[in-house]
mmCIF file of C-alpha atoms in Angstrom:
data_model
loop_
_atom_site.group_PDB
_atom_site.id
_atom_site.type_symbol
_atom_site.label_atom_id
_atom_site.label_comp_id
_atom_site.label_asym_id
_atom_site.label_seq_id
_atom_site.Cartn_x
_atom_site.Cartn_y
_atom_site.Cartn_z
ATOM 1 C CA MET F 26 0.174 0.135 -0.037
ATOM 2 C CA SER F 27 1.239 3.135 -1.328
ATOM 3 C CA GLN F 28 1.248 6.190 1.665
ATOM 4 C CA LYS F 29 0.676 9.431 0.722
ATOM 5 C CA SER F 30 1.383 13.155 2.305
ATOM 6 C CA VAL F 31 -1.804 15.032 3.209
ATOM 7 C CA SER F 32 -0.781 17.478 0.918
ATOM 8 C CA GLU F 33 -1.218 14.879 -1.812
ATOM 9 C CA PHE F 34 -4.777 14.418 -0.899
ATOM 10 C CA ALA F 35 -6.655 15.521 -3.898
ATOM 11 C CA VAL F 36 -10.486 16.742 -3.303
ATOM 12 C CA SER F 37 -12.235 14.136 -5.826
ATOM 13 C CA SER F 38 -14.209 15.552 -8.121
ATOM 14 C CA PRO F 39 -17.808 16.100 -8.016
ATOM 15 C CA TRP F 40 -18.692 14.294 -11.531
ATOM 16 C CA PRO F 41 -17.192 10.859 -12.540
ATOM 17 C CA THR F 42 -14.258 11.012 -14.886
ATOM 18 C CA GLU F 43 -15.809 9.568 -17.961
ATOM 19 C CA THR F 44 -18.440 12.341 -17.819
ATOM 20 C CA LEU F 45 -16.003 15.285 -17.305
ATOM 21 C CA SER F 46 -14.116 13.823 -20.310
ATOM 22 C CA SER F 47 -16.929 13.787 -22.786
ATOM 23 C CA ALA F 48 -17.926 17.067 -21.359
ATOM 24 C CA VAL F 49 -14.544 18.980 -21.972
ATOM 25 C CA LEU F 50 -13.624 17.433 -25.254
ATOM 26 C CA PRO F 51 -16.185 18.906 -27.492
ATOM 27 C CA LEU F 52 -15.771 22.661 -26.397
ATOM 28 C CA ARG F 53 -13.757 25.199 -27.192
ATOM 29 C CA GLU F 54 -10.901 26.994 -25.664
ATOM 30 C CA ASP F 55 -12.535 29.713 -23.991
ATOM 31 C CA ASP F 56 -15.697 27.382 -22.930
ATOM 32 C CA GLN F 57 -13.051 24.807 -21.757
ATOM 33 C CA ALA F 58 -11.669 27.861 -19.528
ATOM 34 C CA GLU F 59 -15.296 28.334 -18.041
ATOM 35 C CA TRP F 60 -15.843 25.219 -17.397
ATOM 36 C CA LEU F 61 -12.658 24.572 -15.664
ATOM 37 C CA GLU F 62 -13.045 27.935 -13.294
ATOM 38 C CA LYS F 63 -16.647 26.584 -12.780
ATOM 39 C CA SER F 64 -15.079 23.423 -11.600
ATOM 40 C CA ALA F 65 -12.460 24.458 -9.299
ATOM 41 C CA ALA F 66 -15.218 27.192 -7.508
ATOM 42 C CA ILE F 67 -17.593 24.289 -7.035
ATOM 43 C CA GLN F 68 -14.374 21.898 -5.879
ATOM 44 C CA GLN F 69 -13.367 25.235 -3.190
ATOM 45 C CA ASP F 70 -17.111 25.040 -2.314
ATOM 46 C CA ARG F 71 -17.369 21.533 -1.653
ATOM 47 C CA ARG F 72 -14.274 21.875 0.718
ATOM 48 C CA GLU F 73 -15.368 24.883 2.503
ATOM 49 C CA GLU F 74 -18.783 22.520 3.350
ATOM 50 C CA ILE F 75 -16.606 19.666 4.635
ATOM 51 C CA ARG F 76 -14.355 22.373 6.492
ATOM 52 C CA GLN F 77 -17.307 24.171 8.240
ATOM 53 C CA LYS F 78 -19.149 20.607 8.571
ATOM 54 C CA ILE F 79 -16.074 19.384 10.756
ATOM 55 C CA ALA F 80 -15.718 22.501 12.483
ATOM 56 C CA ALA F 81 -19.389 22.181 13.810
ATOM 57 C CA LEU F 82 -18.561 18.404 14.703
ATOM 58 C CA PHE F 83 -15.629 19.112 16.732
ATOM 59 C CA ALA F 84 -17.246 22.123 18.413
ATOM 60 C CA ALA F 85 -20.119 19.784 19.629
ATOM 61 C CA ALA F 86 -17.639 16.950 20.445
ATOM 62 C CA THR F 87 -16.541 19.016 23.218
ATOM 63 C CA ASP F 88 -19.569 18.611 25.261
ATOM 64 C CA GLN F 89 -19.318 14.505 24.815
ATOM 65 C CA ARG F 90 -18.545 11.605 26.935
ATOM 66 C CA PHE F 91 -16.840 9.099 25.619
ATOM 67 C CA GLU F 92 -16.174 5.720 26.433
ATOM 68 C CA ASP F 93 -14.148 2.580 24.727
ATOM 69 C CA GLY F 94 -16.463 0.485 22.665
ATOM 70 C CA MET F 95 -19.455 3.084 22.977
ATOM 71 C CA GLU F 96 -20.355 4.826 19.992
ATOM 72 C CA SER F 97 -21.288 8.323 19.884
ATOM 73 C CA GLU F 98 -22.886 11.215 17.885
ATOM 74 C CA PHE F 99 -19.349 12.212 17.156
ATOM 75 C CA SER F 100 -18.061 8.885 16.305
ATOM 76 C CA ASN F 101 -21.215 8.395 14.370
ATOM 77 C CA GLU F 102 -20.968 11.721 12.305
ATOM 78 C CA LEU F 103 -17.465 11.077 11.707
ATOM 79 C CA VAL F 104 -17.521 7.864 9.823
ATOM 80 C CA ALA F 105 -20.363 9.478 7.840
ATOM 81 C CA LEU F 106 -18.467 11.974 6.968
ATOM 82 C CA VAL F 107 -15.465 9.810 6.099
ATOM 83 C CA GLU F 108 -18.068 7.578 3.991
ATOM 84 C CA GLU F 109 -19.958 10.587 2.515
ATOM 85 C CA HIS F 110 -16.576 12.833 1.322
ATOM 86 C CA GLY F 111 -13.823 10.246 1.097
ATOM 87 C CA ASP F 112 -9.982 11.213 1.297
ATOM 88 C CA ALA F 113 -11.286 15.368 1.328
ATOM 89 C CA ALA F 114 -12.927 14.613 4.845
ATOM 90 C CA VAL F 115 -9.641 12.537 6.112
ATOM 91 C CA LYS F 116 -7.659 15.801 4.973
ATOM 92 C CA ALA F 117 -10.281 18.095 7.259
ATOM 93 C CA ILE F 118 -9.932 16.107 9.888
ATOM 94 C CA ALA F 119 -6.335 15.907 10.099
ATOM 95 C CA HIS F 120 -5.790 19.847 9.950
ATOM 96 C CA PRO F 121 -7.164 19.948 13.193
ATOM 97 C CA ILE F 122 -5.634 16.845 14.476
ATOM 98 C CA ILE F 123 -2.353 17.775 13.351
ATOM 99 C CA SER F 124 -2.414 21.087 14.248
ATOM 100 C CA GLU F 125 -3.448 20.678 18.010
ATOM 101 C CA ILE F 126 -6.293 23.088 18.084
ATOM 102 C CA VAL F 127 -8.914 20.659 18.830
ATOM 103 C CA SER F 128 -8.903 19.205 22.640
ATOM 104 C CA ALA F 129 -6.859 16.033 22.889
ATOM 105 C CA GLU F 130 -9.713 14.146 23.836
ATOM 106 C CA VAL F 131 -11.366 14.738 20.523
ATOM 107 C CA ALA F 132 -8.475 14.372 18.544
ATOM 108 C CA ALA F 133 -7.713 11.203 20.676
ATOM 109 C CA GLU F 134 -11.453 9.382 19.620
ATOM 110 C CA ALA F 135 -11.395 10.478 16.247
ATOM 111 C CA LEU F 136 -7.968 8.528 15.948
ATOM 112 C CA ARG F 137 -9.811 5.678 17.459
ATOM 113 C CA TRP F 138 -12.450 5.493 15.229
ATOM 114 C CA PHE F 139 -10.740 6.102 11.960
ATOM 115 C CA GLY F 140 -8.686 2.997 12.913
ATOM 116 C CA ARG F 141 -11.962 1.336 13.553
ATOM 117 C CA MET F 142 -13.929 2.189 10.794
ATOM 118 C CA ASP F 143 -14.323 0.043 7.508
ATOM 119 C CA HIS F 144 -14.105 1.942 4.599
ATOM 120 C CA MET F 145 -11.162 0.947 2.042
ATOM 121 C CA PRO F 146 -11.255 3.762 -0.394
ATOM 122 C CA THR F 147 -9.782 5.977 2.826
ATOM 123 C CA ASP F 148 -7.088 3.361 3.788
ATOM 124 C CA ASN F 149 -4.063 5.282 2.818
ATOM 125 C CA ALA F 150 -5.403 8.593 3.797
ATOM 126 C CA ARG F 151 -6.449 7.028 7.699
ATOM 127 C CA LEU F 152 -3.055 4.976 7.894
ATOM 128 C CA TRP F 153 -1.198 8.095 7.475
ATOM 129 C CA LEU F 154 -3.087 10.144 9.775
ATOM 130 C CA LEU F 155 -2.276 7.838 12.336
ATOM 131 C CA GLU F 156 0.893 7.224 11.499
ATOM 132 C CA ARG F 157 1.287 10.991 12.345
ATOM 133 C CA GLY F 158 -0.657 11.122 15.246
ATOM 134 C CA LEU F 159 1.807 8.675 17.245
ATOM 135 C CA PHE F 160 4.177 11.988 16.716
ATOM 136 C CA CYS F 161 1.399 14.575 18.292
ATOM 137 C CA SER F 162 2.498 16.067 21.929
ATOM 138 C CA SER F 163 -0.279 15.085 23.819
ATOM 139 C CA ALA F 164 0.176 12.002 25.103
ATOM 140 C CA GLN F 165 -3.665 10.733 24.853
ATOM 141 C CA VAL F 166 -3.838 11.801 21.048
ATOM 142 C CA ARG F 167 -0.613 9.327 20.713
ATOM 143 C CA ASP F 168 -2.833 7.025 22.613
ATOM 144 C CA GLY F 169 -5.466 7.425 20.234
ATOM 145 C CA ALA F 170 -3.408 6.950 17.657
ATOM 146 C CA ALA F 171 -2.269 3.759 18.759
ATOM 147 C CA LEU F 172 -5.305 2.079 19.325
ATOM 148 C CA GLY F 173 -6.422 2.889 15.689
ATOM 149 C CA LEU F 174 -3.863 1.597 14.429
ATOM 150 C CA ALA F 175 -4.413 -1.407 16.315
ATOM 151 C CA ALA F 176 -7.898 -1.692 15.016
ATOM 152 C CA MET F 177 -6.708 -0.977 11.366
ATOM 153 C CA ASP F 178 -4.273 -3.640 11.591
ATOM 154 C CA ASP F 179 -2.322 -2.792 9.218
ATOM 155 C CA PRO F 180 1.103 -4.122 9.002
ATOM 156 C CA HIS F 181 2.590 -1.199 7.617
ATOM 157 C CA ALA F 182 2.186 0.967 10.265
ATOM 158 C CA ILE F 183 5.331 -1.242 11.851
ATOM 159 C CA THR F 184 7.976 1.160 10.677
ATOM 160 C CA CYS F 185 6.337 4.310 12.326
ATOM 161 C CA LEU F 186 5.479 2.729 15.597
ATOM 162 C CA LYS F 187 9.201 1.566 16.284
ATOM 163 C CA GLN F 188 10.019 5.225 15.865
ATOM 164 C CA ALA F 189 7.340 6.430 17.822
ATOM 165 C CA ILE F 190 8.471 3.421 20.888
ATOM 166 C CA GLN F 191 12.480 4.829 20.382
ATOM 167 C CA LYS F 192 10.599 8.661 20.703
ATOM 168 C CA GLU F 193 8.057 7.992 23.323
ATOM 169 C CA LYS F 194 8.703 9.318 26.504
ATOM 170 C CA HIS F 195 5.908 7.667 28.973
ATOM 171 C CA ALA F 196 6.572 4.291 29.975
ATOM 172 C CA ALA F 197 2.717 3.024 30.127
ATOM 173 C CA LEU F 198 2.459 4.472 26.696
ATOM 174 C CA ARG F 199 5.621 2.724 25.376
ATOM 175 C CA GLU F 200 4.294 -0.353 26.725
ATOM 176 C CA ASP F 201 0.872 0.151 24.763
ATOM 177 C CA LEU F 202 2.734 0.758 21.707
ATOM 178 C CA ALA F 203 4.742 -2.062 22.159
ATOM 179 C CA GLN F 204 2.001 -4.362 22.883
ATOM 180 C CA VAL F 205 0.438 -2.810 19.021
ATOM 181 C CA LEU F 206 3.724 -3.615 17.383
ATOM 182 C CA MET F 207 3.547 -6.839 18.182
ATOM 183 C CA GLN F 208 0.043 -6.947 17.026
ATOM 184 C CA LEU F 209 1.334 -5.619 13.889
ATOM 185 C CA GLU F 210 4.281 -7.961 13.529
ATOM 186 C CA ALA F 211 1.714 -11.607 14.163
ATOM 187 C CA SER F 212 -0.216 -9.632 11.255
ATOM 188 C CA GLU F 213 1.962 -9.676 8.785
ATOM 189 C CA GLN F 214 4.054 -13.149 9.852
ATOM 190 C CA CYS F 215 -0.118 -14.330 9.077
ATOM 191 C CA ARG F 216 -0.400 -12.803 5.751
ATOM 192 C CA MET T 23 -9.380 -9.830 50.446
ATOM 193 C CA PRO T 24 -10.624 -9.714 46.634
ATOM 194 C CA LEU T 25 -9.733 -6.783 44.074
ATOM 195 C CA ILE T 26 -11.806 -3.822 42.931
ATOM 196 C CA LEU T 27 -11.849 -3.149 39.210
ATOM 197 C CA ARG T 28 -13.032 -0.338 37.530
ATOM 198 C CA LYS T 29 -13.715 0.383 33.393
ATOM 199 C CA ILE T 30 -11.222 3.486 32.614
ATOM 200 C CA ARG T 31 -9.898 5.042 30.064
ATOM 201 C CA LYS T 32 -6.138 4.491 30.629
ATOM 202 C CA ALA T 33 -4.975 7.390 28.794
ATOM 203 C CA ARG T 34 -6.536 9.878 31.292
ATOM 204 C CA TRP T 35 -4.658 7.588 33.964
ATOM 205 C CA HIS T 36 -1.003 7.713 32.930
ATOM 206 C CA GLN T 37 1.144 9.013 36.004
ATOM 207 C CA TYR T 38 1.657 12.556 35.060
ATOM 208 C CA SER T 39 4.299 14.527 36.661
ATOM 209 C CA GLN T 40 3.903 18.045 37.341
ATOM 210 C CA SER T 41 6.783 18.713 34.344
ATOM 211 C CA TYR T 42 3.707 17.488 32.600
ATOM 212 C CA PHE T 43 1.355 19.719 33.850
ATOM 213 C CA PRO T 44 3.940 22.614 35.474
ATOM 214 C CA TRP T 45 0.178 24.001 36.988
ATOM 215 C CA LEU T 46 -0.563 21.321 39.128
ATOM 216 C CA LEU T 47 0.062 21.926 42.855
ATOM 217 C CA GLU T 48 2.043 19.321 44.895
ATOM 218 C CA ASP T 49 -0.005 16.783 46.137
ATOM 219 C CA ASP T 50 -2.937 17.454 43.409
ATOM 220 C CA ILE T 51 -4.213 15.508 40.844
ATOM 221 C CA PRO T 52 -5.190 16.455 37.318
ATOM 222 C CA ALA T 53 -9.140 16.764 36.420
ATOM 223 C CA ASP T 54 -9.463 14.134 33.930
ATOM 224 C CA PRO T 55 -9.186 10.674 35.302
ATOM 225 C CA LEU T 56 -12.568 12.141 37.357
ATOM 226 C CA GLY T 57 -14.132 11.489 33.963
ATOM 227 C CA ASP T 58 -13.758 8.119 34.629
ATOM 228 C CA LEU T 59 -15.653 7.782 37.692
ATOM 229 C CA ALA T 60 -18.739 9.275 36.980
ATOM 230 C CA THR T 61 -21.216 8.772 39.894
ATOM 231 C CA ASN T 62 -25.287 7.665 39.797
ATOM 232 C CA ASP T 63 -26.860 9.082 42.861
ATOM 233 C CA ASN T 64 -23.768 9.606 44.864
ATOM 234 C CA ALA T 65 -22.644 5.711 43.894
ATOM 235 C CA LEU T 66 -19.838 3.970 41.480
ATOM 236 C CA SER T 67 -20.098 0.880 39.830
ATOM 237 C CA VAL T 68 -17.202 -1.516 39.865
ATOM 238 C CA TRP T 69 -16.572 -5.206 39.864
ATOM 239 C CA GLN T 70 -15.003 -7.888 42.326
ATOM 240 C CA ILE T 71 -11.945 -9.663 41.230
ATOM 241 C CA ASP T 72 -10.521 -12.732 43.089
ATOM 242 C CA ASP T 73 -7.418 -12.460 44.428
ATOM 243 C CA ASP T 74 -5.682 -14.655 42.263
ATOM 244 C CA LYS T 75 -7.771 -13.192 39.470
ATOM 245 C CA SER T 76 -9.112 -16.219 37.863
ATOM 246 C CA ASN T 77 -12.385 -14.596 37.068
ATOM 247 C CA LEU T 78 -11.085 -11.211 35.575
ATOM 248 C CA PRO T 79 -11.165 -13.044 31.469
ATOM 249 C CA ARG T 80 -14.787 -13.522 32.794
ATOM 250 C CA VAL T 81 -15.800 -10.081 34.232
ATOM 251 C CA ALA T 82 -13.694 -8.278 31.072
ATOM 252 C CA ALA T 83 -15.659 -10.444 28.799
ATOM 253 C CA ALA T 84 -18.780 -9.474 30.480
ATOM 254 C CA LEU T 85 -18.228 -5.850 30.131
ATOM 255 C CA ALA T 86 -16.950 -5.643 26.795
ATOM 256 C CA ALA T 87 -20.235 -7.125 25.934
ATOM 257 C CA ASN T 88 -21.984 -4.496 27.275
ATOM 258 C CA CYS T 89 -20.453 -2.121 24.294
ATOM 259 C CA ASP T 90 -22.105 -1.106 20.799
ATOM 260 C CA ASP T 91 -18.773 -2.224 19.130
ATOM 261 C CA LEU T 92 -15.157 -4.259 19.986
ATOM 262 C CA SER T 93 -12.952 -2.661 21.570
ATOM 263 C CA ASN T 94 -9.566 -2.384 23.676
ATOM 264 C CA LEU T 95 -11.040 -2.731 27.429
ATOM 265 C CA ASP T 96 -8.785 -0.416 29.999
ATOM 266 C CA TYR T 97 -8.929 -1.277 33.726
ATOM 267 C CA ALA T 98 -8.107 -0.400 37.335
ATOM 268 C CA LEU T 99 -7.291 -2.996 39.710
ATOM 269 C CA PHE T 100 -6.854 -2.389 43.235
ATOM 270 C CA ASP T 101 -6.831 -4.500 46.688
ATOM 271 C CA GLN T 102 -10.751 -3.842 48.528
ATOM 272 C CA GLN T 103 -8.030 -2.621 51.360
ATOM 273 C CA VAL T 104 -7.463 0.770 49.915
ATOM 274 C CA LEU T 105 -11.320 1.695 49.897
ATOM 275 C CA LYS T 106 -11.305 1.207 54.113
ATOM 276 C CA GLU T 107 -8.212 3.634 54.278
ATOM 277 C CA ILE T 108 -10.582 6.096 52.432
ATOM 278 C CA ASN T 109 -13.379 5.225 54.359
ATOM 279 C CA ILE T 110 -15.396 4.202 51.482
ATOM 280 C CA VAL T 111 -18.399 2.116 51.783
ATOM 281 C CA ILE T 112 -18.673 -0.800 49.664
ATOM 282 C CA ARG T 113 -22.181 -2.424 48.709
ATOM 283 C CA PRO T 114 -22.847 -5.796 47.161
ATOM 284 C CA SER T 115 -25.341 -4.951 43.938
ATOM 285 C CA LYS T 116 -26.599 -6.936 41.095
ATOM 286 C CA GLY T 117 -24.720 -5.427 37.761
ATOM 287 C CA ASN T 118 -25.923 -4.922 34.469
ATOM 288 C CA SER T 119 -23.676 -7.082 31.765
ATOM 289 C CA PRO T 120 -24.902 -9.673 29.534
ATOM 290 C CA ASP T 121 -23.449 -12.595 32.133
ATOM 291 C CA GLU T 122 -25.971 -13.034 35.009
ATOM 292 C CA ILE T 123 -23.711 -15.413 36.874
ATOM 293 C CA VAL T 124 -21.229 -12.064 36.852
ATOM 294 C CA ASN T 125 -24.002 -9.805 37.383
ATOM 295 C CA GLN T 126 -25.036 -11.607 40.409
ATOM 296 C CA ASN T 127 -21.489 -12.640 42.100
ATOM 297 C CA CYS T 128 -18.695 -9.854 41.125
ATOM 298 C CA HIS T 129 -20.846 -6.722 41.233
ATOM 299 C CA SER T 130 -20.914 -4.022 43.629
ATOM 300 C CA ASP T 131 -21.386 -0.347 44.158
ATOM 301 C CA LEU T 132 -19.098 2.483 45.821
ATOM 302 C CA VAL T 133 -21.696 4.095 47.755
ATOM 303 C CA GLU T 134 -22.567 7.273 49.904
ATOM 304 C CA LEU T 135 -19.677 8.742 47.770
ATOM 305 C CA SER T 136 -18.651 12.740 48.446
ATOM 306 C CA ALA T 137 -16.863 14.846 46.258
ATOM 307 C CA ARG T 138 -13.672 14.559 48.212
ATOM 308 C CA GLN T 139 -14.175 11.019 48.929
ATOM 309 C CA LEU T 140 -14.211 10.831 45.027
ATOM 310 C CA VAL T 141 -10.952 12.815 44.664
ATOM 311 C CA ASN T 142 -9.338 10.466 47.116
ATOM 312 C CA LEU T 143 -10.409 7.478 45.553
ATOM 313 C CA ALA T 144 -9.143 8.967 42.357
ATOM 314 C CA LYS T 145 -5.725 9.747 44.186
ATOM 315 C CA ALA T 146 -5.765 6.062 45.628
ATOM 316 C CA ILE T 147 -6.232 4.509 41.998
ATOM 317 C CA LEU T 148 -3.120 6.431 40.875
ATOM 318 C CA THR T 149 -1.174 5.326 43.778
ATOM 319 C CA HIS T 150 -1.864 1.540 44.362
ATOM 320 C CA ALA T 151 -3.992 0.799 41.473
ATOM 321 C CA GLU T 152 -2.348 -1.827 38.408
ATOM 322 C CA ILE T 153 -3.624 0.030 35.591
ATOM 323 C CA LYS T 154 -3.657 -2.255 32.310
ATOM 324 C CA ARG T 155 -5.400 -2.764 29.024
ATOM 325 C CA ILE T 156 -6.406 -5.950 27.237
ATOM 326 C CA SER T 157 -6.436 -5.136 23.382
ATOM 327 C CA GLU T 158 -9.124 -5.573 21.118
ATOM 328 C CA LYS T 159 -7.749 -8.346 19.623
ATOM 329 C CA GLU T 160 -7.623 -10.110 22.991
ATOM 330 C CA VAL T 161 -11.196 -8.877 24.257
ATOM 331 C CA LEU T 162 -12.568 -10.533 20.835
ATOM 332 C CA HIS T 163 -10.770 -13.716 21.942
ATOM 333 C CA LEU T 164 -12.768 -13.642 25.323
ATOM 334 C CA LEU T 165 -15.738 -12.505 24.242
ATOM 335 C CA ALA T 166 -16.023 -15.710 21.750
ATOM 336 C CA GLN T 167 -15.060 -17.881 24.473
ATOM 337 C CA ALA T 168 -17.855 -16.724 26.687
ATOM 338 C CA VAL T 169 -20.169 -17.109 23.822
ATOM 339 C CA VAL T 170 -18.678 -20.462 23.100
ATOM 340 C CA SER T 171 -18.968 -22.039 26.413
ATOM 341 C CA GLY T 172 -22.222 -20.104 27.376
ATOM 342 C CA GLN T 173 -21.333 -17.860 30.141
ATOM 343 C CA ILE T 174 -22.830 -15.140 27.471
ATOM 344 C CA GLU T 175 -25.921 -15.641 24.954
ATOM 345 C CA ARG T 176 -25.387 -14.780 21.863
ATOM 346 C CA PRO T 177 -28.142 -12.839 21.088
ATOM 347 C CA LYS T 178 -27.181 -10.541 24.456
ATOM 348 C CA LEU T 179 -24.727 -8.863 22.414
ATOM 349 C CA ARG T 180 -25.268 -5.658 20.193
ATOM 350 C CA ALA T 181 -25.354 -6.128 16.479
ATOM 351 C CA LYS T 182 -21.617 -5.023 15.600
ATOM 352 C CA ILE T 183 -19.837 -7.138 18.316
ATOM 353 C CA GLY T 184 -22.386 -10.075 17.117
ATOM 354 C CA MET T 185 -21.368 -10.364 13.569
ATOM 355 C CA LYS T 186 -17.590 -10.405 14.784
ATOM 356 C CA ILE T 187 -17.974 -12.895 17.386
ATOM 357 C CA ASP T 188 -19.571 -15.157 15.020
ATOM 358 C CA LYS T 189 -17.109 -14.320 12.480
ATOM 359 C CA HIS T 190 -14.116 -15.322 14.593
ATOM 360 C CA ILE T 191 -15.998 -18.256 15.837
ATOM 361 C CA ALA T 192 -16.481 -19.587 12.918
ATOM 362 C CA LEU T 193 -13.265 -18.768 11.454
ATOM 363 C CA ASN T 194 -11.559 -20.652 14.356
ATOM 364 C CA LYS T 195 -13.552 -23.874 13.712
ATOM 365 C CA ASN T 196 -11.788 -23.837 10.275
#
């Protein structure tokens, strides 16, 4: 599985590719330019819409209580957003988590569910974010990232986990990271 | 004397030092762990674990079976003697899990709790408790065992967990 950086996550077009090519080809140069401009504006609107939805989701989450194994309004909406908007949603959610502008509790909860959700089209993007989460400054967020990686059970995270274990200062968290590493190494052997 | 188990979120209980929270006064604790000690009618639900921890896997399975989805299970485990030292009253009561035996024999409430006692309990847990994590994979295994042995009735599990347990049992049969 190839890994991407967040900047590489393109917002997918609102139309299927075949519709685009058949629509673009017969157009004159001027019309094409106008069409591309409109298309970019639509994508910009869509990104803004996703960004606003995510801002509202994180704002509402600060009043919620999270418990292991229990769904919440936050987790249900988070999963629904990713299923609807794909990598664009992951990219938009990654920003407040990586910039550490949301509470550690909420960021950790988001990472747990990113690992748990079953949505193949965003596997690479979610894996990238979980790996990045291992290096956030909050121990709680790092723990959420580790739990997300354990739930995802993707051995591609092994290298990152090893680096995170070397860097981890909290003894208890280091043990938990090592437990996840053992799990992923065992999974790799089974594949 | 038996041990007392309370389901927690381990990350809230990391042994934070003053270097982590420079604003924390000496002999004080951060507030986040109190989030795991939410009371109802001034009582706190806890589970009793045998000295030799022989019933720990069964209680853990019962707790996991109460969830919407499979997850890791974090817990704090401490000697019941700790409760005496901080004058907390423990009263046996019926638990609320899909395992009736566990509900009858292993559940208690810490009752007549004041805010001060709750903070003392959090301090005692930070000082004396064993804070552990059972991974999601282990939880899956424990739950499957509990279903196969009849400790937990399959229809009592919620949809997502039930499907994962069915899959795990089927895979291990083949």
